[in-house]
Amino acid sequence: MLLDAQTNLVTDLKIDQFFEPQSKYLYQEYVQKAVQYVFSFLNNEKFYSGELPNDLRSKTNLISANPNSTLSIDDTLKQIKELYLDHTIAFHHPNYVAHLNCPVLLPALVGDLIASSVNTAIETWDQSTSATLIEQEMIRWISSKMQLPSSSDGVFTSGGTQSNFMALLMARDHHAYMHYGLNLKENGWSDVVSKFRFLCSEKAHFSIRKNAALLGMGYDSVLSIATDDNMKMKPDALVQAIEKEKQSGNIPIAIIATAGTTDFGSFDPLSTIAKIAKEYDIWFHVDGAYGGCYVLTDTHQHLLQGIEQADSITIDFHKTMFQPVCSSAFLVKDTKYFKYVSYYADYLNPLEHRDSACPNLIEKSIQTTRRFDALKLWFTLKMTGEKTIGSFLEKVHFLALDLYHTIKDDSCFDIAHKPELSTLVFRYKANGIDNHAIHDTINLYIKNTLFKSGQASVASTKLEGKVYLKFTLLNPKSTIEDLLKIIQMIKETGSSYKTNN
Ligand SMILES: *Cc1c(COP(=O)(O)O)cnc(C)c1O
């Protein structure tokens, strides 16, 4: 009896925490208080406090979820400030130039708050109604920017990795169906699939190989094609590779071109590759996770010419359209390709109840329950507008170029490339040392020292086996002066390594 009474007491108090009409002022209060704490995050001086991993790990009383916890909103917010908001990474900070994380737009945050609160699940019409129409409109909008044919279609995904997974899966199943009459979706593996080969450049994203492995085809089903001095796939090397594979009895089934490689922002020659794919009658996928959104610019549109011939396209709005994670899409030239992933479940979307007026987006997705991620993009297009977004993207590109011109003759640096998008890859060179391994160590030392001290976050990558530093510029409010301050820190840290070691 006593136990029951206690349980009821707790339940009674916490029952107001559900989102519903009676709790609307509590909802408002919670959101307003949360916003105050987000202000404290915005007021952090550095991009990162520099707190050591072990110090963060030792905050066990904050991290642990006590089974009897009934903290107030204020106490909980205080805890999350101390544990997270004071120490997490600020992508909007001018000294954050590491990865493909953009600062986000306020309209997108409003869209995300609404989508999370209303909690639409977008997979079926009866869970989403007009949300489905909004997602479809966002797909139609980006497809028309890409000049895809009217048969085209698409779906929102969790990111470029998932979109690339869908592309590889469709390319494989389509090839098996068209050329061997096989229905892999229904009947599973067939021996001939072991001979299927994907072709992409050696600078393509790792998710191509990873996804090939997840599809049961192994890393070796992906062939890396050499790139030229500008980090673009060489078409003659591509043709040679296709011919060689065919001669050895393998079956090239798809070319994956990259529009904006992750490290160098380089665009493979899409029109030429489209022609090659057509000639060999194989799937043409464009991974535009980074560069796809540059279709909104005047400066880069021409680099995307040929994308309109793609069988499928990956595009990440959470990289280059200033959207919070996740916001991403997978596009196909022909909506019928979605048959390779569709499934009709009795309880959700039975085939016999299919109704074109009430579409069920689950038929296009490899997810079931799925967030309404299109809403933040809709807010962005309404309030910020596609022209402005295009101008932000141009701005970060010119910033990268400006930095390139400013440091290219500096004897402290080896520059890997001239930026085609908004990254710059370069290597710090210590005077009087010409040992590669020592330079690798110094460059990693620079990256780690700047991160640990909370001064700046710079990425590193490898080119021809050597360690390079990388700036990824996605903040249109950053200036060349901001970047030159980081360059100065790099020089100082580099020369301090020399004197200390
Ligand atoms: C980032 C990236 C991906 C992966 O996208 P996620 O959204 O992180 O899953 C794929 N391809 C390229 C070219 C990328 O830059």
mmCIF file of N, CA, C and O in Angstrom, residues 215-274:
data_model
loop_
_atom_site.group_PDB
_atom_site.id
_atom_site.type_symbol
_atom_site.label_atom_id
_atom_site.label_comp_id
_atom_site.label_asym_id
_atom_site.label_seq_id
_atom_site.Cartn_x
_atom_site.Cartn_y
_atom_site.Cartn_z
ATOM 1 N N LEU A 215 26.845 -3.675 -47.677
ATOM 2 C CA LEU A 215 25.985 -4.360 -48.646
ATOM 3 C C LEU A 215 26.470 -5.789 -48.919
ATOM 4 O O LEU A 215 25.931 -6.474 -49.783
ATOM 5 N N GLY A 216 27.496 -6.200 -48.199
ATOM 6 C CA GLY A 216 27.989 -7.568 -48.344
ATOM 7 C C GLY A 216 28.918 -7.744 -49.522
ATOM 8 O O GLY A 216 29.238 -8.864 -49.913
ATOM 9 N N MET A 217 29.346 -6.621 -50.135
ATOM 10 C CA MET A 217 30.151 -6.726 -51.351
ATOM 11 C C MET A 217 31.637 -6.504 -51.086
ATOM 12 O O MET A 217 32.463 -6.747 -51.968
ATOM 13 N N GLY A 218 31.957 -6.027 -49.908
ATOM 14 C CA GLY A 218 33.365 -5.886 -49.517
ATOM 15 C C GLY A 218 34.026 -4.635 -50.053
ATOM 16 O O GLY A 218 33.609 -4.068 -51.063
ATOM 17 N N TYR A 219 35.063 -4.201 -49.341
ATOM 18 C CA TYR A 219 35.835 -3.026 -49.781
ATOM 19 C C TYR A 219 36.368 -3.213 -51.201
ATOM 20 O O TYR A 219 36.459 -2.263 -51.971
ATOM 21 N N ASP A 220 36.735 -4.460 -51.517
ATOM 22 C CA ASP A 220 37.388 -4.678 -52.813
ATOM 23 C C ASP A 220 36.439 -4.514 -54.002
ATOM 24 O O ASP A 220 36.881 -4.521 -55.144
ATOM 25 N N SER A 221 35.147 -4.364 -53.740
ATOM 26 C CA SER A 221 34.236 -4.119 -54.864
ATOM 27 C C SER A 221 34.306 -2.658 -55.305
ATOM 28 O O SER A 221 33.685 -2.280 -56.293
ATOM 29 N N VAL A 222 35.042 -1.833 -54.562
ATOM 30 C CA VAL A 222 35.177 -0.419 -54.920
ATOM 31 C C VAL A 222 36.570 -0.169 -55.491
ATOM 32 O O VAL A 222 37.570 -0.444 -54.823
ATOM 33 N N LEU A 223 36.632 0.341 -56.707
ATOM 34 C CA LEU A 223 37.921 0.627 -57.331
ATOM 35 C C LEU A 223 38.192 2.120 -57.268
ATOM 36 O O LEU A 223 37.324 2.931 -57.608
ATOM 37 N N SER A 224 39.402 2.459 -56.832
ATOM 38 C CA SER A 224 39.773 3.870 -56.716
ATOM 39 C C SER A 224 40.448 4.327 -58.000
ATOM 40 O O SER A 224 41.442 3.737 -58.417
ATOM 41 N N ILE A 225 39.919 5.377 -58.577
ATOM 42 C CA ILE A 225 40.469 5.916 -59.820
ATOM 43 C C ILE A 225 41.377 7.097 -59.479
ATOM 44 O O ILE A 225 41.035 7.933 -58.635
ATOM 45 N N ALA A 226 42.495 7.163 -60.185
ATOM 46 C CA ALA A 226 43.476 8.221 -59.916
ATOM 47 C C ALA A 226 42.883 9.605 -60.172
ATOM 48 O O ALA A 226 41.982 9.772 -61.000
ATOM 49 N N THR A 227 43.415 10.591 -59.438
ATOM 50 C CA THR A 227 42.988 11.971 -59.641
ATOM 51 C C THR A 227 44.146 12.787 -60.222
ATOM 52 O O THR A 227 45.307 12.404 -60.090
ATOM 53 N N ASP A 228 43.799 13.919 -60.830
ATOM 54 C CA ASP A 228 44.827 14.782 -61.425
ATOM 55 C C ASP A 228 45.370 15.767 -60.379
ATOM 56 O O ASP A 228 45.033 15.672 -59.188
ATOM 57 N N ASP A 229 46.157 16.734 -60.825
ATOM 58 C CA ASP A 229 46.769 17.685 -59.896
ATOM 59 C C ASP A 229 45.733 18.518 -59.153
ATOM 60 O O ASP A 229 46.020 19.080 -58.100
ATOM 61 N N ASN A 230 44.534 18.614 -59.729
ATOM 62 C CA ASN A 230 43.475 19.375 -59.066
ATOM 63 C C ASN A 230 42.536 18.484 -58.261
ATOM 64 O O ASN A 230 41.428 18.908 -57.922
ATOM 65 N N MET A 231 42.957 17.257 -57.991
ATOM 66 C CA MET A 231 42.218 16.297 -57.150
ATOM 67 C C MET A 231 40.915 15.843 -57.788
ATOM 68 O O MET A 231 39.977 15.446 -57.098
ATOM 69 N N LYS A 232 40.840 15.908 -59.134
ATOM 70 C CA LYS A 232 39.630 15.477 -59.851
ATOM 71 C C LYS A 232 39.879 14.125 -60.509
ATOM 72 O O LYS A 232 40.987 13.870 -61.000
ATOM 73 N N MET A 233 38.835 13.304 -60.562
ATOM 74 C CA MET A 233 38.962 11.996 -61.196
ATOM 75 C C MET A 233 39.429 12.145 -62.642
ATOM 76 O O MET A 233 38.934 13.002 -63.377
ATOM 77 N N LYS A 234 40.392 11.290 -63.043
ATOM 78 C CA LYS A 234 40.887 11.330 -64.422
ATOM 79 C C LYS A 234 40.000 10.446 -65.296
ATOM 80 O O LYS A 234 39.991 9.217 -65.108
ATOM 81 N N PRO A 235 39.301 11.039 -66.284
ATOM 82 C CA PRO A 235 38.392 10.240 -67.110
ATOM 83 C C PRO A 235 39.102 9.122 -67.873
ATOM 84 O O PRO A 235 38.557 8.025 -67.999
ATOM 85 N N ASP A 236 40.332 9.376 -68.351
ATOM 86 C CA ASP A 236 41.002 8.294 -69.106
ATOM 87 C C ASP A 236 41.353 7.129 -68.177
ATOM 88 O O ASP A 236 41.244 5.957 -68.563
ATOM 89 N N ALA A 237 41.714 7.446 -66.943
ATOM 90 C CA ALA A 237 41.993 6.374 -65.981
ATOM 91 C C ALA A 237 40.709 5.602 -65.650
ATOM 92 O O ALA A 237 40.738 4.384 -65.433
ATOM 93 N N LEU A 238 39.589 6.314 -65.646
ATOM 94 C CA LEU A 238 38.294 5.670 -65.385
ATOM 95 C C LEU A 238 37.970 4.668 -66.487
ATOM 96 O O LEU A 238 37.625 3.509 -66.216
ATOM 97 N N VAL A 239 38.127 5.109 -67.744
ATOM 98 C CA VAL A 239 37.826 4.232 -68.873
ATOM 99 C C VAL A 239 38.761 3.019 -68.865
ATOM 100 O O VAL A 239 38.319 1.875 -69.035
ATOM 101 N N GLN A 240 40.034 3.277 -68.592
ATOM 102 C CA GLN A 240 40.993 2.159 -68.538
ATOM 103 C C GLN A 240 40.592 1.142 -67.472
ATOM 104 O O GLN A 240 40.646 -0.069 -67.700
ATOM 105 N N ALA A 241 40.172 1.660 -66.326
ATOM 106 C CA ALA A 241 39.795 0.757 -65.224
ATOM 107 C C ALA A 241 38.566 -0.068 -65.603
ATOM 108 O O ALA A 241 38.505 -1.280 -65.320
ATOM 109 N N ILE A 242 37.594 0.574 -66.251
ATOM 110 C CA ILE A 242 36.383 -0.162 -66.657
ATOM 111 C C ILE A 242 36.763 -1.287 -67.630
ATOM 112 O O ILE A 242 36.353 -2.440 -67.475
ATOM 113 N N GLU A 243 37.601 -0.929 -68.615
ATOM 114 C CA GLU A 243 38.011 -1.920 -69.618
ATOM 115 C C GLU A 243 38.769 -3.074 -68.969
ATOM 116 O O GLU A 243 38.544 -4.240 -69.277
ATOM 117 N N LYS A 244 39.665 -2.716 -68.052
ATOM 118 C CA LYS A 244 40.489 -3.740 -67.413
ATOM 119 C C LYS A 244 39.621 -4.697 -66.588
ATOM 120 O O LYS A 244 39.803 -5.913 -66.622
ATOM 121 N N GLU A 245 38.666 -4.127 -65.867
ATOM 122 C CA GLU A 245 37.781 -4.967 -65.056
ATOM 123 C C GLU A 245 36.989 -5.920 -65.941
ATOM 124 O O GLU A 245 36.810 -7.092 -65.618
ATOM 125 N N LYS A 246 36.502 -5.389 -67.063
ATOM 126 C CA LYS A 246 35.696 -6.226 -67.957
ATOM 127 C C LYS A 246 36.545 -7.373 -68.506
ATOM 128 O O LYS A 246 36.093 -8.511 -68.583
ATOM 129 N N GLN A 247 37.792 -7.024 -68.875
ATOM 130 C CA GLN A 247 38.668 -8.068 -69.409
ATOM 131 C C GLN A 247 38.929 -9.163 -68.386
ATOM 132 O O GLN A 247 39.039 -10.331 -68.733
ATOM 133 N N SER A 248 39.003 -8.760 -67.115
ATOM 134 C CA SER A 248 39.310 -9.778 -66.112
ATOM 135 C C SER A 248 38.041 -10.478 -65.605
ATOM 136 O O SER A 248 38.088 -11.223 -64.632
ATOM 137 N N GLY A 249 36.911 -10.211 -66.266
ATOM 138 C CA GLY A 249 35.692 -10.956 -65.932
ATOM 139 C C GLY A 249 34.824 -10.295 -64.880
ATOM 140 O O GLY A 249 33.781 -10.827 -64.502
ATOM 141 N N ASN A 250 35.238 -9.117 -64.374
ATOM 142 C CA ASN A 250 34.385 -8.412 -63.409
ATOM 143 C C ASN A 250 33.354 -7.551 -64.142
ATOM 144 O O ASN A 250 33.446 -7.343 -65.356
ATOM 145 N N ILE A 251 32.398 -7.020 -63.374
ATOM 146 C CA ILE A 251 31.272 -6.313 -63.992
ATOM 147 C C ILE A 251 31.137 -4.923 -63.372
ATOM 148 O O ILE A 251 30.563 -4.771 -62.290
ATOM 149 N N PRO A 252 31.684 -3.893 -64.038
ATOM 150 C CA PRO A 252 31.505 -2.533 -63.513
ATOM 151 C C PRO A 252 30.024 -2.166 -63.586
ATOM 152 O O PRO A 252 29.404 -2.336 -64.636
ATOM 153 N N ILE A 253 29.467 -1.710 -62.454
ATOM 154 C CA ILE A 253 28.025 -1.425 -62.453
ATOM 155 C C ILE A 253 27.702 0.033 -62.143
ATOM 156 O O ILE A 253 26.581 0.475 -62.376
ATOM 157 N N ALA A 254 28.640 0.793 -61.597
ATOM 158 C CA ALA A 254 28.297 2.171 -61.236
ATOM 159 C C ALA A 254 29.547 3.025 -61.114
ATOM 160 O O ALA A 254 30.597 2.555 -60.671
ATOM 161 N N ILE A 255 29.396 4.281 -61.520
ATOM 162 C CA ILE A 255 30.456 5.266 -61.282
ATOM 163 C C ILE A 255 29.921 6.242 -60.239
ATOM 164 O O ILE A 255 28.803 6.743 -60.364
ATOM 165 N N ILE A 256 30.729 6.484 -59.222
ATOM 166 C CA ILE A 256 30.363 7.470 -58.208
ATOM 167 C C ILE A 256 31.294 8.668 -58.386
ATOM 168 O O ILE A 256 32.494 8.579 -58.120
ATOM 169 N N ALA A 257 30.734 9.770 -58.862
ATOM 170 C CA ALA A 257 31.519 10.999 -58.997
ATOM 171 C C ALA A 257 31.288 11.840 -57.756
ATOM 172 O O ALA A 257 30.224 11.775 -57.147
ATOM 173 N N THR A 258 32.300 12.619 -57.374
ATOM 174 C CA THR A 258 32.132 13.487 -56.209
ATOM 175 C C THR A 258 32.056 14.937 -56.655
ATOM 176 O O THR A 258 32.906 15.397 -57.422
ATOM 177 N N ALA A 259 31.019 15.630 -56.198
ATOM 178 C CA ALA A 259 30.898 17.067 -56.444
ATOM 179 C C ALA A 259 31.286 17.763 -55.143
ATOM 180 O O ALA A 259 30.446 17.998 -54.280
ATOM 181 N N GLY A 260 32.578 18.026 -54.991
ATOM 182 C CA GLY A 260 33.081 18.611 -53.755
ATOM 183 C C GLY A 260 33.640 17.526 -52.857
ATOM 184 O O GLY A 260 32.932 17.020 -51.987
ATOM 185 N N THR A 261 34.908 17.155 -53.061
ATOM 186 C CA THR A 261 35.488 16.119 -52.198
ATOM 187 C C THR A 261 35.671 16.668 -50.786
ATOM 188 O O THR A 261 35.892 17.870 -50.594
ATOM 189 N N THR A 262 35.575 15.792 -49.819
ATOM 190 C CA THR A 262 35.573 16.191 -48.411
ATOM 191 C C THR A 262 36.839 16.972 -48.046
ATOM 192 O O THR A 262 36.765 17.978 -47.344
ATOM 193 N N ASP A 263 37.988 16.512 -48.517
ATOM 194 C CA ASP A 263 39.228 17.193 -48.147
ATOM 195 C C ASP A 263 39.543 18.401 -49.016
ATOM 196 O O ASP A 263 39.982 19.431 -48.509
ATOM 197 N N PHE A 264 39.335 18.283 -50.319
ATOM 198 C CA PHE A 264 39.841 19.328 -51.210
ATOM 199 C C PHE A 264 38.739 20.154 -51.875
ATOM 200 O O PHE A 264 39.019 21.135 -52.551
ATOM 201 N N GLY A 265 37.489 19.732 -51.713
ATOM 202 C CA GLY A 265 36.398 20.466 -52.351
ATOM 203 C C GLY A 265 36.431 20.367 -53.867
ATOM 204 O O GLY A 265 35.804 21.176 -54.553
ATOM 205 N N SER A 266 37.146 19.386 -54.391
ATOM 206 C CA SER A 266 37.286 19.287 -55.851
ATOM 207 C C SER A 266 36.066 18.620 -56.483
ATOM 208 O O SER A 266 35.444 17.738 -55.879
ATOM 209 N N PHE A 267 35.741 19.076 -57.680
ATOM 210 C CA PHE A 267 34.604 18.520 -58.436
ATOM 211 C C PHE A 267 35.144 17.601 -59.529
ATOM 212 O O PHE A 267 35.927 18.048 -60.376
ATOM 213 N N ASP A 268 34.708 16.345 -59.541
ATOM 214 C CA ASP A 268 35.033 15.477 -60.671
ATOM 215 C C ASP A 268 34.329 16.028 -61.912
ATOM 216 O O ASP A 268 33.289 16.694 -61.790
ATOM 217 N N PRO A 269 34.881 15.757 -63.116
ATOM 218 C CA PRO A 269 34.258 16.288 -64.343
ATOM 219 C C PRO A 269 32.955 15.551 -64.653
ATOM 220 O O PRO A 269 32.966 14.498 -65.285
ATOM 221 N N LEU A 270 31.838 16.110 -64.184
ATOM 222 C CA LEU A 270 30.573 15.367 -64.187
ATOM 223 C C LEU A 270 30.070 15.051 -65.594
ATOM 224 O O LEU A 270 29.612 13.935 -65.857
ATOM 225 N N SER A 271 30.143 16.048 -66.512
ATOM 226 C CA SER A 271 29.590 15.803 -67.854
ATOM 227 C C SER A 271 30.341 14.684 -68.556
ATOM 228 O O SER A 271 29.724 13.801 -69.176
ATOM 229 N N THR A 272 31.658 14.709 -68.446
ATOM 230 C CA THR A 272 32.472 13.671 -69.087
ATOM 231 C C THR A 272 32.167 12.307 -68.479
ATOM 232 O O THR A 272 32.012 11.309 -69.185
ATOM 233 N N ILE A 273 32.042 12.285 -67.159
ATOM 234 C CA ILE A 273 31.770 11.005 -66.481
ATOM 235 C C ILE A 273 30.363 10.515 -66.834
ATOM 236 O O ILE A 273 30.142 9.313 -67.029
ATOM 237 N N ALA A 274 29.417 11.458 -66.958
ATOM 238 C CA ALA A 274 28.051 11.070 -67.346
ATOM 239 C C ALA A 274 28.074 10.358 -68.695
ATOM 240 O O ALA A 274 27.393 9.344 -68.895
#
